[in-house]
């Protein structure tokens, strides 16, 4: 059973940085695509970033490109999301997600992922 556990959320001032981590267990993740999504109050859950575990290829939403970096640490089965230059509009619950790599591209829709973590709150104050 795949399990994903996020950590690293918190309160930060605008312009600050945070690093989120997703600890994955229950499978060999070299064949997976890992994603980060976020959901702000009253809004749909949206794609933030994704990484193909086997070759490290990444994909980003336009709103975070250049500010967020997704990476994986294979030895620890962990996927990180480094966030810099944070803005109040980045405030949301951030979720880690996983899906077996059956796509020709990084999936960006919520329903394309099979496994989800419980989420970690990120709050950016102005």
PDB file of C-alpha atoms in Angstrom:
ATOM      1  CA  UNK A   1       0.000   0.000   0.000  1.00  0.00           C
ATOM      2  CA  UNK A   2       1.498   3.301  -1.113  1.00  0.00           C
ATOM      3  CA  UNK A   3       1.632   5.908   1.608  1.00  0.00           C
ATOM      4  CA  UNK A   4       2.644   9.537   1.241  1.00  0.00           C
ATOM      5  CA  UNK A   5       3.379  11.803   4.179  1.00  0.00           C
ATOM      6  CA  UNK A   6       4.025  15.511   3.708  1.00  0.00           C
ATOM      7  CA  UNK A   7       5.991  17.725   6.050  1.00  0.00           C
ATOM      8  CA  UNK A   8       7.577  21.162   6.141  1.00  0.00           C
ATOM      9  CA  UNK A   9       4.599  23.466   5.928  1.00  0.00           C
ATOM     10  CA  UNK A  10       4.243  26.540   8.095  1.00  0.00           C
ATOM     11  CA  UNK A  11       3.857  30.290   8.277  1.00  0.00           C
ATOM     12  CA  UNK A  12       6.267  32.492   6.362  1.00  0.00           C
ATOM     13  CA  UNK A  13       6.388  36.129   5.321  1.00  0.00           C
ATOM     14  CA  UNK A  14       6.056  37.157   1.717  1.00  0.00           C
ATOM     15  CA  UNK A  15       9.399  36.818  -0.025  1.00  0.00           C
ATOM     16  CA  UNK A  16      10.440  33.987   2.242  1.00  0.00           C
ATOM     17  CA  UNK A  17      11.199  30.338   1.555  1.00  0.00           C
ATOM     18  CA  UNK A  18       9.947  26.931   2.616  1.00  0.00           C
ATOM     19  CA  UNK A  19      10.868  23.391   1.751  1.00  0.00           C
ATOM     20  CA  UNK A  20       8.189  20.731   1.691  1.00  0.00           C
ATOM     21  CA  UNK A  21       9.006  17.041   1.772  1.00  0.00           C
ATOM     22  CA  UNK A  22       6.965  13.994   0.843  1.00  0.00           C
ATOM     23  CA  UNK A  23       8.059  10.690   2.346  1.00  0.00           C
ATOM     24  CA  UNK A  24       6.853   7.817   0.175  1.00  0.00           C
ATOM     25  CA  UNK A  25       6.575   4.181   1.252  1.00  0.00           C
ATOM     26  CA  UNK A  26       4.950   0.938   0.190  1.00  0.00           C
ATOM     27  CA  UNK A  27       6.433   0.536  -3.261  1.00  0.00           C
ATOM     28  CA  UNK A  28       9.481   0.980  -5.433  1.00  0.00           C
ATOM     29  CA  UNK A  29       9.020   4.484  -6.767  1.00  0.00           C
ATOM     30  CA  UNK A  30      11.389   4.425  -9.704  1.00  0.00           C
ATOM     31  CA  UNK A  31       8.394   3.667 -11.916  1.00  0.00           C
ATOM     32  CA  UNK A  32       6.218   6.474 -10.598  1.00  0.00           C
ATOM     33  CA  UNK A  33       5.451  10.083 -11.358  1.00  0.00           C
ATOM     34  CA  UNK A  34       5.250  12.272  -8.266  1.00  0.00           C
ATOM     35  CA  UNK A  35       3.329  15.492  -8.104  1.00  0.00           C
ATOM     36  CA  UNK A  36       2.633  18.410  -5.810  1.00  0.00           C
ATOM     37  CA  UNK A  37      -0.779  20.023  -5.829  1.00  0.00           C
ATOM     38  CA  UNK A  38      -2.286  22.771  -3.716  1.00  0.00           C
ATOM     39  CA  UNK A  39      -5.746  23.811  -2.678  1.00  0.00           C
ATOM     40  CA  UNK A  40      -6.641  27.235  -1.353  1.00  0.00           C
ATOM     41  CA  UNK A  41      -9.907  27.837   0.537  1.00  0.00           C
ATOM     42  CA  UNK A  42     -12.854  27.890  -1.855  1.00  0.00           C
ATOM     43  CA  UNK A  43     -10.727  26.893  -4.838  1.00  0.00           C
ATOM     44  CA  UNK A  44     -10.088  23.752  -6.828  1.00  0.00           C
ATOM     45  CA  UNK A  45      -7.019  21.655  -6.158  1.00  0.00           C
ATOM     46  CA  UNK A  46      -4.418  22.666  -8.710  1.00  0.00           C
ATOM     47  CA  UNK A  47      -1.228  21.199 -10.105  1.00  0.00           C
ATOM     48  CA  UNK A  48       1.984  22.814  -8.884  1.00  0.00           C
ATOM     49  CA  UNK A  49       4.860  20.599 -10.007  1.00  0.00           C
ATOM     50  CA  UNK A  50       5.638  17.070 -11.087  1.00  0.00           C
ATOM     51  CA  UNK A  51       8.666  14.847 -11.484  1.00  0.00           C
ATOM     52  CA  UNK A  52       9.239  11.585 -13.309  1.00  0.00           C
ATOM     53  CA  UNK A  53      11.140   9.557 -10.759  1.00  0.00           C
ATOM     54  CA  UNK A  54      13.133   7.442 -13.223  1.00  0.00           C
ATOM     55  CA  UNK A  55      14.812  10.268 -15.133  1.00  0.00           C
ATOM     56  CA  UNK A  56      14.147  13.371 -13.050  1.00  0.00           C
ATOM     57  CA  UNK A  57      12.224  15.262 -15.724  1.00  0.00           C
ATOM     58  CA  UNK A  58      10.160  18.027 -14.164  1.00  0.00           C
ATOM     59  CA  UNK A  59       7.134  20.103 -15.019  1.00  0.00           C
ATOM     60  CA  UNK A  60       5.743  23.214 -13.361  1.00  0.00           C
ATOM     61  CA  UNK A  61       2.621  25.303 -13.328  1.00  0.00           C
ATOM     62  CA  UNK A  62       3.217  28.695 -14.857  1.00  0.00           C
ATOM     63  CA  UNK A  63       2.426  30.467 -11.598  1.00  0.00           C
ATOM     64  CA  UNK A  64       5.354  28.842  -9.777  1.00  0.00           C
ATOM     65  CA  UNK A  65       7.908  28.356 -12.531  1.00  0.00           C
ATOM     66  CA  UNK A  66      11.195  29.937 -11.562  1.00  0.00           C
ATOM     67  CA  UNK A  67      10.242  30.055  -7.871  1.00  0.00           C
ATOM     68  CA  UNK A  68       9.573  26.420  -6.996  1.00  0.00           C
ATOM     69  CA  UNK A  69      11.830  23.430  -7.576  1.00  0.00           C
ATOM     70  CA  UNK A  70      10.760  19.808  -7.327  1.00  0.00           C
ATOM     71  CA  UNK A  71      13.383  17.114  -6.759  1.00  0.00           C
ATOM     72  CA  UNK A  72      13.640  13.559  -5.519  1.00  0.00           C
ATOM     73  CA  UNK A  73      16.011  11.829  -3.151  1.00  0.00           C
ATOM     74  CA  UNK A  74      15.931   8.228  -4.246  1.00  0.00           C
ATOM     75  CA  UNK A  75      17.902   6.870  -1.295  1.00  0.00           C
ATOM     76  CA  UNK A  76      15.237   8.208   1.082  1.00  0.00           C
ATOM     77  CA  UNK A  77      12.172   7.750  -1.155  1.00  0.00           C
ATOM     78  CA  UNK A  78      11.473  11.428  -0.689  1.00  0.00           C
ATOM     79  CA  UNK A  79      10.248  14.154  -3.019  1.00  0.00           C
ATOM     80  CA  UNK A  80      10.917  17.755  -2.084  1.00  0.00           C
ATOM     81  CA  UNK A  81       9.393  21.036  -3.157  1.00  0.00           C
ATOM     82  CA  UNK A  82      11.696  23.985  -2.562  1.00  0.00           C
ATOM     83  CA  UNK A  83       9.726  27.225  -2.617  1.00  0.00           C
ATOM     84  CA  UNK A  84      11.319  30.673  -2.755  1.00  0.00           C
ATOM     85  CA  UNK A  85       9.985  34.184  -3.236  1.00  0.00           C
ATOM     86  CA  UNK A  86       6.715  33.102  -1.705  1.00  0.00           C
ATOM     87  CA  UNK A  87       3.636  35.230  -2.252  1.00  0.00           C
ATOM     88  CA  UNK A  88       0.402  35.469  -0.256  1.00  0.00           C
ATOM     89  CA  UNK A  89      -1.370  33.790  -3.184  1.00  0.00           C
ATOM     90  CA  UNK A  90       0.759  30.691  -2.568  1.00  0.00           C
ATOM     91  CA  UNK A  91      -1.175  30.155   0.650  1.00  0.00           C
ATOM     92  CA  UNK A  92      -2.857  26.742   0.464  1.00  0.00           C
ATOM     93  CA  UNK A  93      -2.791  23.189   1.678  1.00  0.00           C
ATOM     94  CA  UNK A  94      -0.110  21.412  -0.317  1.00  0.00           C
ATOM     95  CA  UNK A  95      -0.580  17.769  -1.257  1.00  0.00           C
ATOM     96  CA  UNK A  96       1.840  15.152  -2.501  1.00  0.00           C
ATOM     97  CA  UNK A  97       0.516  12.700  -5.091  1.00  0.00           C
ATOM     98  CA  UNK A  98       1.781   9.638  -6.946  1.00  0.00           C
ATOM     99  CA  UNK A  99       0.832   7.598  -9.975  1.00  0.00           C
ATOM    100  CA  UNK A 100       2.439   4.735 -11.849  1.00  0.00           C
ATOM    101  CA  UNK A 101       4.133   6.143 -14.944  1.00  0.00           C
ATOM    102  CA  UNK A 102       1.641   5.139 -17.631  1.00  0.00           C
ATOM    103  CA  UNK A 103       1.628   8.567 -19.306  1.00  0.00           C
ATOM    104  CA  UNK A 104       3.694  10.120 -22.077  1.00  0.00           C
ATOM    105  CA  UNK A 105       3.726  13.401 -20.181  1.00  0.00           C
ATOM    106  CA  UNK A 106       3.552  14.614 -16.572  1.00  0.00           C
ATOM    107  CA  UNK A 107      -0.107  14.411 -15.588  1.00  0.00           C
ATOM    108  CA  UNK A 108      -1.599  17.643 -14.304  1.00  0.00           C
ATOM    109  CA  UNK A 109      -5.149  16.661 -13.459  1.00  0.00           C
ATOM    110  CA  UNK A 110      -6.129  15.613  -9.988  1.00  0.00           C
ATOM    111  CA  UNK A 111      -7.950  12.530 -11.270  1.00  0.00           C
ATOM    112  CA  UNK A 112      -4.818  11.276 -13.001  1.00  0.00           C
ATOM    113  CA  UNK A 113      -3.132  10.508  -9.678  1.00  0.00           C
ATOM    114  CA  UNK A 114      -3.880   7.420  -7.633  1.00  0.00           C
ATOM    115  CA  UNK A 115      -2.283   8.139  -4.273  1.00  0.00           C
ATOM    116  CA  UNK A 116      -2.433  11.213  -2.056  1.00  0.00           C
ATOM    117  CA  UNK A 117      -0.985  12.443   1.179  1.00  0.00           C
ATOM    118  CA  UNK A 118      -2.951  14.244   3.870  1.00  0.00           C
ATOM    119  CA  UNK A 119      -1.563  17.660   3.031  1.00  0.00           C
ATOM    120  CA  UNK A 120       0.484  20.303   4.801  1.00  0.00           C
ATOM    121  CA  UNK A 121      -0.571  23.908   5.322  1.00  0.00           C
ATOM    122  CA  UNK A 122       1.499  26.723   3.858  1.00  0.00           C
ATOM    123  CA  UNK A 123       0.546  30.248   4.888  1.00  0.00           C
ATOM    124  CA  UNK A 124       2.292  33.273   3.410  1.00  0.00           C
ATOM    125  CA  UNK A 125       1.633  36.555   5.188  1.00  0.00           C
ATOM    126  CA  UNK A 126       1.860  39.909   3.448  1.00  0.00           C
TER     127      UNK A 126
END
